[in-house]
mmCIF file of C-alpha atoms and ligand atoms in Angstrom:
data_model
loop_
_atom_site.group_PDB
_atom_site.id
_atom_site.type_symbol
_atom_site.label_atom_id
_atom_site.label_comp_id
_atom_site.label_asym_id
_atom_site.label_seq_id
_atom_site.Cartn_x
_atom_site.Cartn_y
_atom_site.Cartn_z
ATOM 1 C CA MET A 7 -158.056 -19.209 148.216
ATOM 2 C CA THR A 8 -155.242 -16.683 148.213
ATOM 3 C CA PHE A 9 -155.657 -13.291 149.848
ATOM 4 C CA PRO A 10 -154.072 -10.053 148.700
ATOM 5 C CA SER A 11 -151.307 -9.241 151.157
ATOM 6 C CA GLN A 12 -151.617 -5.572 150.381
ATOM 7 C CA ARG A 13 -155.002 -3.958 151.050
ATOM 8 C CA PRO A 14 -155.016 -0.208 150.416
ATOM 9 C CA ARG A 15 -158.748 -0.284 151.153
ATOM 10 C CA ARG A 16 -157.954 -0.656 154.886
ATOM 11 C CA LEU A 17 -157.140 3.042 154.990
ATOM 12 C CA ARG A 18 -160.475 3.896 153.398
ATOM 13 C CA THR A 19 -162.769 1.990 155.749
ATOM 14 C CA THR A 20 -164.293 4.896 157.683
ATOM 15 C CA PRO A 21 -164.573 8.669 157.310
ATOM 16 C CA ALA A 22 -162.259 9.030 160.317
ATOM 17 C CA MET A 23 -159.666 6.768 158.714
ATOM 18 C CA ARG A 24 -159.872 8.667 155.442
ATOM 19 C CA ARG A 25 -159.545 11.954 157.288
ATOM 20 C CA LEU A 26 -156.451 10.703 159.121
ATOM 21 C CA THR A 27 -154.739 9.527 155.938
ATOM 22 C CA ALA A 28 -155.697 12.421 153.649
ATOM 23 C CA GLU A 29 -152.649 13.703 151.775
ATOM 24 C CA THR A 30 -154.150 17.030 150.803
ATOM 25 C CA ARG A 31 -156.452 19.233 152.848
ATOM 26 C CA LEU A 32 -158.196 22.447 152.054
ATOM 27 C CA ALA A 33 -158.072 25.446 154.332
ATOM 28 C CA PRO A 34 -159.713 28.867 153.963
ATOM 29 C CA ALA A 35 -156.311 30.575 154.383
ATOM 30 C CA GLU A 36 -155.142 29.291 150.988
ATOM 31 C CA LEU A 37 -158.181 30.590 149.139
ATOM 32 C CA ILE A 38 -158.254 33.941 147.373
ATOM 33 C CA LEU A 39 -161.521 35.514 146.262
ATOM 34 C CA PRO A 40 -161.429 37.408 142.947
ATOM 35 C CA ALA A 41 -163.886 40.332 143.084
ATOM 36 C CA PHE A 42 -165.142 42.862 140.561
ATOM 37 C CA ILE A 43 -166.089 46.454 141.288
ATOM 38 C CA ARG A 44 -167.854 48.556 138.720
ATOM 39 C CA GLU A 45 -167.790 52.331 138.770
ATOM 40 C CA GLY A 46 -171.125 54.131 139.026
ATOM 41 C CA LEU A 47 -173.233 51.138 140.068
ATOM 42 C CA ALA A 48 -176.162 51.698 142.423
ATOM 43 C CA GLU A 49 -176.913 47.998 142.906
ATOM 44 C CA PRO A 50 -174.692 44.937 142.473
ATOM 45 C CA ASN A 51 -174.961 43.647 138.931
ATOM 46 C CA PRO A 52 -175.199 39.870 138.409
ATOM 47 C CA ILE A 53 -172.863 38.367 135.804
ATOM 48 C CA THR A 54 -175.062 36.103 133.680
ATOM 49 C CA SER A 55 -172.343 33.657 132.693
ATOM 50 C CA MET A 56 -171.103 33.368 136.288
ATOM 51 C CA PRO A 57 -174.204 32.609 138.383
ATOM 52 C CA GLY A 58 -173.624 33.815 141.946
ATOM 53 C CA VAL A 59 -170.883 36.318 140.994
ATOM 54 C CA VAL A 60 -171.624 40.036 140.732
ATOM 55 C CA GLN A 61 -170.051 43.309 139.771
ATOM 56 C CA HIS A 62 -169.896 44.981 143.164
ATOM 57 C CA THR A 63 -170.790 48.443 144.343
ATOM 58 C CA THR A 64 -168.436 50.003 146.886
ATOM 59 C CA ASP A 65 -170.750 48.910 149.700
ATOM 60 C CA THR A 66 -171.152 45.307 148.628
ATOM 61 C CA LEU A 67 -167.425 45.008 147.940
ATOM 62 C CA LYS A 68 -166.625 46.200 151.440
ATOM 63 C CA ARG A 69 -169.111 43.697 152.822
ATOM 64 C CA ALA A 70 -167.568 40.878 150.763
ATOM 65 C CA ALA A 71 -164.129 41.807 152.090
ATOM 66 C CA ALA A 72 -165.361 41.866 155.689
ATOM 67 C CA GLU A 73 -166.993 38.481 155.159
ATOM 68 C CA ALA A 74 -163.725 37.172 153.693
ATOM 69 C CA VAL A 75 -161.984 38.135 156.935
ATOM 70 C CA GLU A 76 -164.654 36.388 159.014
ATOM 71 C CA LEU A 77 -164.257 33.253 156.921
ATOM 72 C CA GLY A 78 -160.480 33.316 157.307
ATOM 73 C CA LEU A 79 -159.759 33.642 153.591
ATOM 74 C CA GLY A 80 -156.202 34.237 152.466
ATOM 75 C CA GLY A 81 -156.886 37.192 150.243
ATOM 76 C CA ILE A 82 -159.046 39.095 147.822
ATOM 77 C CA MET A 83 -158.024 39.943 144.254
ATOM 78 C CA LEU A 84 -159.628 43.138 142.980
ATOM 79 C CA PHE A 85 -160.592 43.965 139.402
ATOM 80 C CA GLY A 86 -162.052 47.348 138.484
ATOM 81 C CA ILE A 87 -164.442 48.252 135.680
ATOM 82 C CA PRO A 88 -164.242 51.972 134.870
ATOM 83 C CA GLU A 89 -167.032 54.119 133.450
ATOM 84 C CA THR A 90 -164.858 55.577 130.714
ATOM 85 C CA ARG A 91 -162.111 53.972 128.682
ATOM 86 C CA ASP A 92 -159.526 55.247 126.248
ATOM 87 C CA ALA A 93 -156.761 53.885 124.059
ATOM 88 C CA GLU A 94 -154.103 54.286 126.767
ATOM 89 C CA GLY A 95 -156.191 53.147 129.739
ATOM 90 C CA THR A 96 -155.470 56.368 131.616
ATOM 91 C CA ALA A 97 -158.200 55.776 134.227
ATOM 92 C CA SER A 98 -155.932 53.084 135.640
ATOM 93 C CA LEU A 99 -153.514 55.728 136.921
ATOM 94 C CA ASP A 100 -156.081 58.044 138.512
ATOM 95 C CA PRO A 101 -155.791 57.781 142.294
ATOM 96 C CA GLU A 102 -159.569 58.263 142.348
ATOM 97 C CA GLY A 103 -160.090 55.688 139.573
ATOM 98 C CA VAL A 104 -162.372 52.751 140.275
ATOM 99 C CA LEU A 105 -159.701 50.208 141.153
ATOM 100 C CA ASN A 106 -157.451 52.483 143.192
ATOM 101 C CA LYS A 107 -160.429 53.768 145.139
ATOM 102 C CA ALA A 108 -161.661 50.213 145.738
ATOM 103 C CA ILE A 109 -158.259 49.234 147.113
ATOM 104 C CA ARG A 110 -158.373 52.188 149.504
ATOM 105 C CA ASP A 111 -161.934 51.354 150.591
ATOM 106 C CA VAL A 112 -161.170 47.686 151.159
ATOM 107 C CA ARG A 113 -157.975 48.508 153.044
ATOM 108 C CA ALA A 114 -159.916 50.883 155.282
ATOM 109 C CA GLU A 115 -162.447 48.118 155.893
ATOM 110 C CA VAL A 116 -160.124 45.186 156.643
ATOM 111 C CA GLY A 117 -156.700 46.690 157.332
ATOM 112 C CA ASP A 118 -154.057 43.983 157.352
ATOM 113 C CA ASP A 119 -156.464 41.160 158.258
ATOM 114 C CA LEU A 120 -156.748 40.058 154.641
ATOM 115 C CA VAL A 121 -154.138 40.190 151.875
ATOM 116 C CA ILE A 122 -155.458 42.772 149.433
ATOM 117 C CA MET A 123 -154.357 41.988 145.896
ATOM 118 C CA SER A 124 -155.058 43.996 142.783
ATOM 119 C CA ASP A 125 -154.875 43.445 139.056
ATOM 120 C CA VAL A 126 -152.103 45.342 137.298
ATOM 121 C CA CYS A 127 -153.326 45.207 133.724
ATOM 122 C CA LEU A 128 -154.811 47.567 131.181
ATOM 123 C CA ASP A 129 -157.505 45.415 129.583
ATOM 124 C CA GLU A 130 -160.305 46.722 131.776
ATOM 125 C CA PHE A 131 -159.228 50.302 131.086
ATOM 126 C CA THR A 132 -158.551 50.375 127.354
ATOM 127 C CA ASP A 133 -161.271 51.005 124.771
ATOM 128 C CA HIS A 134 -159.806 48.249 122.562
ATOM 129 C CA GLY A 135 -159.664 45.749 125.415
ATOM 130 C CA HIS A 136 -156.038 44.710 125.026
ATOM 131 C CA CYS A 137 -153.802 44.278 128.046
ATOM 132 C CA GLY A 138 -151.486 47.003 126.781
ATOM 133 C CA VAL A 139 -151.267 50.044 124.545
ATOM 134 C CA LEU A 140 -151.053 49.568 120.798
ATOM 135 C CA ASP A 141 -148.413 50.711 118.335
ATOM 136 C CA ALA A 142 -149.211 52.132 114.883
ATOM 137 C CA ASP A 143 -149.765 48.603 113.526
ATOM 138 C CA GLY A 144 -152.176 47.630 116.283
ATOM 139 C CA TYR A 145 -149.577 45.381 117.935
ATOM 140 C CA VAL A 146 -149.420 45.518 121.728
ATOM 141 C CA ASP A 147 -146.374 47.659 122.496
ATOM 142 C CA ASN A 148 -144.494 45.768 125.193
ATOM 143 C CA ASP A 149 -142.150 48.405 126.559
ATOM 144 C CA ARG A 150 -144.553 51.325 126.597
ATOM 145 C CA THR A 151 -147.117 49.087 128.307
ATOM 146 C CA VAL A 152 -144.624 48.032 130.955
ATOM 147 C CA GLU A 153 -143.919 51.686 131.757
ATOM 148 C CA ILE A 154 -147.622 52.198 132.403
ATOM 149 C CA TYR A 155 -147.807 49.048 134.537
ATOM 150 C CA ALA A 156 -144.997 50.457 136.677
ATOM 151 C CA GLN A 157 -147.031 53.622 137.297
ATOM 152 C CA MET A 158 -150.199 51.598 137.945
ATOM 153 C CA ALA A 159 -148.318 49.505 140.465
ATOM 154 C CA VAL A 160 -147.187 52.555 142.411
ATOM 155 C CA ALA A 161 -150.733 53.982 142.370
ATOM 156 C CA GLN A 162 -152.128 50.682 143.677
ATOM 157 C CA ALA A 163 -149.470 50.413 146.357
ATOM 158 C CA ASP A 164 -150.165 54.026 147.358
ATOM 159 C CA ALA A 165 -153.833 53.050 147.672
ATOM 160 C CA GLY A 166 -152.916 50.254 150.068
ATOM 161 C CA ALA A 167 -152.664 47.019 148.092
ATOM 162 C CA HIS A 168 -150.476 44.441 149.828
ATOM 163 C CA MET A 169 -149.738 42.342 146.746
ATOM 164 C CA LEU A 170 -149.884 43.288 143.084
ATOM 165 C CA GLY A 171 -150.887 40.927 140.314
ATOM 166 C CA PRO A 172 -149.500 41.850 136.915
ATOM 167 C CA SER A 173 -151.623 39.730 134.554
ATOM 168 C CA GLY A 174 -150.734 41.172 131.161
ATOM 169 C CA MET A 175 -147.907 38.798 130.160
ATOM 170 C CA MET A 176 -145.632 41.607 128.969
ATOM 171 C CA ASP A 177 -141.920 40.820 128.991
ATOM 172 C CA GLY A 178 -140.092 42.480 131.857
ATOM 173 C CA GLN A 179 -143.247 43.544 133.693
ATOM 174 C CA VAL A 180 -142.217 42.134 137.053
ATOM 175 C CA ALA A 181 -138.809 43.818 137.022
ATOM 176 C CA ALA A 182 -140.291 47.159 135.998
ATOM 177 C CA ILE A 183 -142.944 46.989 138.708
ATOM 178 C CA ARG A 184 -140.433 45.888 141.362
ATOM 179 C CA SER A 185 -138.078 48.723 140.586
ATOM 180 C CA ALA A 186 -140.844 51.342 140.471
ATOM 181 C CA LEU A 187 -142.239 50.120 143.791
ATOM 182 C CA ASP A 188 -138.824 50.209 145.421
ATOM 183 C CA GLN A 189 -138.072 53.697 144.122
ATOM 184 C CA ALA A 190 -141.407 54.871 145.529
ATOM 185 C CA GLY A 191 -140.556 53.402 148.917
ATOM 186 C CA HIS A 192 -142.972 50.463 148.616
ATOM 187 C CA THR A 193 -140.316 47.865 149.353
ATOM 188 C CA ASN A 194 -142.789 45.725 151.309
ATOM 189 C CA THR A 195 -145.417 45.558 148.598
ATOM 190 C CA SER A 196 -145.202 42.097 147.078
ATOM 191 C CA VAL A 197 -145.817 40.816 143.565
ATOM 192 C CA VAL A 198 -147.793 37.733 142.570
ATOM 193 C CA ALA A 199 -146.655 37.258 139.006
ATOM 194 C CA TYR A 200 -149.065 35.752 136.525
ATOM 195 C CA ALA A 201 -146.012 33.890 135.290
ATOM 196 C CA ALA A 202 -147.477 31.159 133.093
ATOM 197 C CA LYS A 203 -150.712 32.546 131.740
ATOM 198 C CA TYR A 204 -152.195 30.816 128.730
ATOM 199 C CA ALA A 205 -154.405 32.219 125.977
ATOM 200 C CA SER A 206 -157.531 30.352 127.004
ATOM 201 C CA ALA A 207 -161.073 29.925 125.762
ATOM 202 C CA PHE A 208 -162.062 29.544 129.400
ATOM 203 C CA TYR A 209 -161.695 33.279 130.069
ATOM 204 C CA GLY A 210 -165.010 33.803 128.258
ATOM 205 C CA PRO A 211 -167.212 34.646 131.254
ATOM 206 C CA PHE A 212 -164.562 37.005 132.712
ATOM 207 C CA ARG A 213 -164.862 39.085 129.581
ATOM 208 C CA GLU A 214 -168.537 39.601 130.417
ATOM 209 C CA ALA A 215 -167.610 40.259 134.037
ATOM 210 C CA VAL A 216 -165.336 43.151 133.102
ATOM 211 C CA ASP A 217 -167.426 44.284 130.127
ATOM 212 C CA SER A 218 -164.430 43.600 127.894
ATOM 213 C CA GLN A 219 -164.073 45.568 124.696
ATOM 214 C CA LEU A 220 -161.708 43.027 123.159
ATOM 215 C CA LYS A 221 -162.130 41.907 119.578
ATOM 216 C CA GLY A 222 -159.757 39.184 118.531
ATOM 217 C CA ASP A 223 -157.481 37.442 120.996
ATOM 218 C CA ARG A 224 -154.408 37.813 123.185
ATOM 219 C CA ARG A 225 -152.217 35.289 121.433
ATOM 220 C CA THR A 226 -149.312 37.659 120.856
ATOM 221 C CA TYR A 227 -148.753 37.904 124.606
ATOM 222 C CA GLN A 228 -150.439 34.988 126.396
ATOM 223 C CA MET A 229 -148.981 31.495 125.983
ATOM 224 C CA ASP A 230 -150.083 28.773 123.588
ATOM 225 C CA ALA A 231 -152.045 25.956 125.218
ATOM 226 C CA GLY A 232 -149.669 23.248 124.008
ATOM 227 C CA ASN A 233 -146.497 24.696 125.515
ATOM 228 C CA ARG A 234 -145.135 23.117 128.673
ATOM 229 C CA THR A 235 -141.399 23.846 128.700
ATOM 230 C CA GLU A 236 -142.025 27.484 127.924
ATOM 231 C CA ALA A 237 -143.927 27.815 131.213
ATOM 232 C CA LEU A 238 -140.727 27.087 133.113
ATOM 233 C CA ARG A 239 -138.895 29.793 131.203
ATOM 234 C CA GLU A 240 -141.632 32.291 132.023
ATOM 235 C CA VAL A 241 -141.488 31.324 135.694
ATOM 236 C CA GLU A 242 -137.685 31.507 135.830
ATOM 237 C CA LEU A 243 -137.742 34.973 134.308
ATOM 238 C CA ASP A 244 -140.342 36.216 136.779
ATOM 239 C CA LEU A 245 -138.375 34.749 139.685
ATOM 240 C CA ALA A 246 -135.223 36.462 138.455
ATOM 241 C CA GLU A 247 -137.180 39.707 138.151
ATOM 242 C CA GLY A 248 -138.251 39.489 141.787
ATOM 243 C CA ALA A 249 -141.645 37.752 141.866
ATOM 244 C CA ASP A 250 -142.690 36.866 145.414
ATOM 245 C CA VAL A 251 -145.335 34.368 144.287
ATOM 246 C CA VAL A 252 -145.730 32.803 140.843
ATOM 247 C CA MET A 253 -149.068 31.917 139.322
ATOM 248 C CA VAL A 254 -150.278 29.402 136.765
ATOM 249 C CA LYS A 255 -153.486 30.250 134.950
ATOM 250 C CA PRO A 256 -155.915 28.700 134.074
ATOM 251 C CA ALA A 257 -155.755 25.874 136.597
ATOM 252 C CA MET A 258 -157.822 22.842 135.624
ATOM 253 C CA SER A 259 -156.634 22.337 132.053
ATOM 254 C CA TYR A 260 -153.057 23.102 133.166
ATOM 255 C CA LEU A 261 -152.501 20.899 136.211
ATOM 256 C CA ASP A 262 -149.310 19.499 134.687
ATOM 257 C CA ILE A 263 -147.968 23.043 134.560
ATOM 258 C CA VAL A 264 -148.989 23.601 138.182
ATOM 259 C CA ALA A 265 -147.085 20.429 139.119
ATOM 260 C CA ASP A 266 -144.026 21.384 137.045
ATOM 261 C CA VAL A 267 -143.872 24.850 138.573
ATOM 262 C CA ALA A 268 -144.453 23.554 142.107
ATOM 263 C CA ALA A 269 -141.520 21.168 141.640
ATOM 264 C CA MET A 270 -139.065 23.922 140.785
ATOM 265 C CA SER A 271 -140.323 27.104 142.427
ATOM 266 C CA PRO A 272 -138.584 28.370 145.555
ATOM 267 C CA VAL A 273 -141.535 30.707 146.178
ATOM 268 C CA PRO A 274 -145.217 29.876 146.776
ATOM 269 C CA VAL A 275 -147.217 28.848 143.722
ATOM 270 C CA ALA A 276 -150.697 30.168 143.035
ATOM 271 C CA ALA A 277 -153.206 28.788 140.554
ATOM 272 C CA TYR A 278 -156.253 30.631 139.242
ATOM 273 C CA GLN A 279 -159.438 28.623 138.790
ATOM 274 C CA ILE A 280 -160.855 30.930 136.183
ATOM 275 C CA SER A 281 -164.281 32.099 135.110
ATOM 276 C CA GLY A 282 -164.889 29.382 132.508
ATOM 277 C CA GLU A 283 -164.006 26.672 134.984
ATOM 278 C CA TYR A 284 -166.497 28.203 137.395
ATOM 279 C CA ALA A 285 -169.157 28.495 134.696
ATOM 280 C CA MET A 286 -168.763 24.889 133.528
ATOM 281 C CA ILE A 287 -169.330 23.433 136.957
ATOM 282 C CA GLU A 288 -172.189 25.826 137.759
ATOM 283 C CA ALA A 289 -173.907 25.028 134.472
ATOM 284 C CA ALA A 290 -173.567 21.260 134.867
ATOM 285 C CA ALA A 291 -174.774 21.483 138.465
ATOM 286 C CA ALA A 292 -177.731 23.681 137.486
ATOM 287 C CA ASN A 293 -178.749 20.954 135.057
ATOM 288 C CA GLY A 294 -178.559 18.351 137.794
ATOM 289 C CA TRP A 295 -175.745 16.580 135.970
ATOM 290 C CA ILE A 296 -173.194 16.744 138.784
ATOM 291 C CA ASP A 297 -173.261 17.228 142.549
ATOM 292 C CA ARG A 298 -172.361 20.898 142.871
ATOM 293 C CA ARG A 299 -170.695 20.913 146.279
ATOM 294 C CA ALA A 300 -168.761 17.700 145.680
ATOM 295 C CA ALA A 301 -167.589 18.873 142.254
ATOM 296 C CA ILE A 302 -166.436 22.256 143.544
ATOM 297 C CA THR A 303 -164.565 20.692 146.447
ATOM 298 C CA GLU A 304 -162.929 18.077 144.218
ATOM 299 C CA SER A 305 -161.882 20.640 141.624
ATOM 300 C CA VAL A 306 -160.102 22.842 144.178
ATOM 301 C CA LEU A 307 -158.600 19.835 145.922
ATOM 302 C CA GLY A 308 -157.175 18.697 142.580
ATOM 303 C CA ILE A 309 -155.509 22.057 142.053
ATOM 304 C CA ARG A 310 -153.985 21.896 145.526
ATOM 305 C CA ARG A 311 -152.903 18.268 145.018
ATOM 306 C CA ALA A 312 -151.133 19.248 141.795
ATOM 307 C CA GLY A 313 -148.962 21.522 143.908
ATOM 308 C CA ALA A 314 -150.581 24.936 144.120
ATOM 309 C CA HIS A 315 -150.067 26.481 147.525
ATOM 310 C CA MET A 316 -152.888 28.972 147.038
ATOM 311 C CA VAL A 317 -155.929 28.988 144.780
ATOM 312 C CA LEU A 318 -157.845 31.912 143.368
ATOM 313 C CA THR A 319 -161.425 30.759 143.026
ATOM 314 C CA TYR A 320 -164.802 32.450 142.734
ATOM 315 C CA TRP A 321 -166.059 29.867 145.234
ATOM 316 C CA ALA A 322 -163.547 30.949 147.912
ATOM 317 C CA ALA A 323 -166.145 32.272 150.359
ATOM 318 C CA GLU A 324 -168.661 29.474 149.881
ATOM 319 C CA LEU A 325 -165.989 26.797 150.055
ATOM 320 C CA ALA A 326 -164.500 28.332 153.196
ATOM 321 C CA GLY A 327 -167.980 28.238 154.729
ATOM 322 C CA TRP A 328 -168.227 24.506 153.997
ATOM 323 C CA LEU A 329 -164.766 23.901 155.415
ATOM 324 C CA LYS A 330 -165.769 25.649 158.632
ATOM 325 C CA GLU A 331 -168.896 23.465 158.903
ATOM 326 C CA SER A 332 -167.047 20.186 158.565
HETATM 327 C C1 PBG B 18 -156.547 40.192 132.490
HETATM 328 C C2 PBG B 18 -157.180 39.065 133.209
HETATM 329 C C3 PBG B 18 -158.034 38.094 132.670
HETATM 330 C C4 PBG B 18 -158.388 37.258 133.724
HETATM 331 C C5 PBG B 18 -157.772 37.734 134.860
HETATM 332 N N1 PBG B 18 -157.007 38.841 134.520
HETATM 333 C C6 PBG B 18 -158.620 37.970 131.329
HETATM 334 C C7 PBG B 18 -157.793 37.728 130.160
HETATM 335 O O1 PBG B 18 -156.589 37.502 130.227
HETATM 336 O O2 PBG B 18 -158.398 37.782 129.091
HETATM 337 C C8 PBG B 18 -159.282 36.079 133.589
HETATM 338 C C9 PBG B 18 -159.847 35.533 134.846
HETATM 339 C C10 PBG B 18 -160.967 34.610 134.649
HETATM 340 O O3 PBG B 18 -161.298 34.192 133.526
HETATM 341 O O4 PBG B 18 -161.580 34.256 135.669
HETATM 342 N N2 PBG B 18 -156.582 41.372 133.272
#
């Protein structure tokens, strides 16, 4: 009888041993909660395709932010759904517009105890649902859009956002936002660049969440699913333009990209576990096909293991609660 001289199982014998030798751990501080606020709502509105996620009223958003502080979350990422939309998304620039007001309300509620992030993008504000304004041919006009993003960024920083998240995948958006912020005196407002953002089928439930008006797709600005090298170019450009954090999105179908970016980025890497990833696990769990808590924990752990320093996830609060228990 010969015995294996190497026995990796020795380090798996007990929960305590496994805890000691764990290579990756989860902590509430790395989790960011994406949250939706809808203008004119009297009661929070459940999002059918994202069980457990709602469009918030001002009151419930403030409560969610306060709870995020109690749980020790890293941040909250705010998305606004306006009552009226137009071709240019002008409501995005109104200091009293839904998103800018939400930023102000949340900042008043939590101060600096939570990193308040906000979406710099036009898709929630345009009546055609694209992330930018259109030219005469219906093509998203990069440079005119970037000018609007720069104004949005200043409005959001004025409202009190700590970190801005340009998610529209326009060329030069980070540089334009950085320079506008600096000129407005917001030199300490940081930018989390959605650097490698792919055109994904998994954004489906988000479109319901923000009542998206989009017909068609975003393939002229978001990346093709098969492209890996191109992600590095996008990240390098955003770094050169002054990104403070770079993001990969979606997360679960793009873990190789997360790993690639983590290997080369001198700044923290974020990954966004998006609406469709949330919906898939919730739906399978609701059918009794997977263990909900174990699947959620494993999915976020996998994103962290791939190299993401911080994870945007709709489970941020619930997961942080579990982490506090254990
Ligand atoms: C665009 C934006 C989207 C998401 C975040 N920001 C949608 C899109 O690009 O179509 C998707 C997030 C998710 O699916 O959870 N402002």
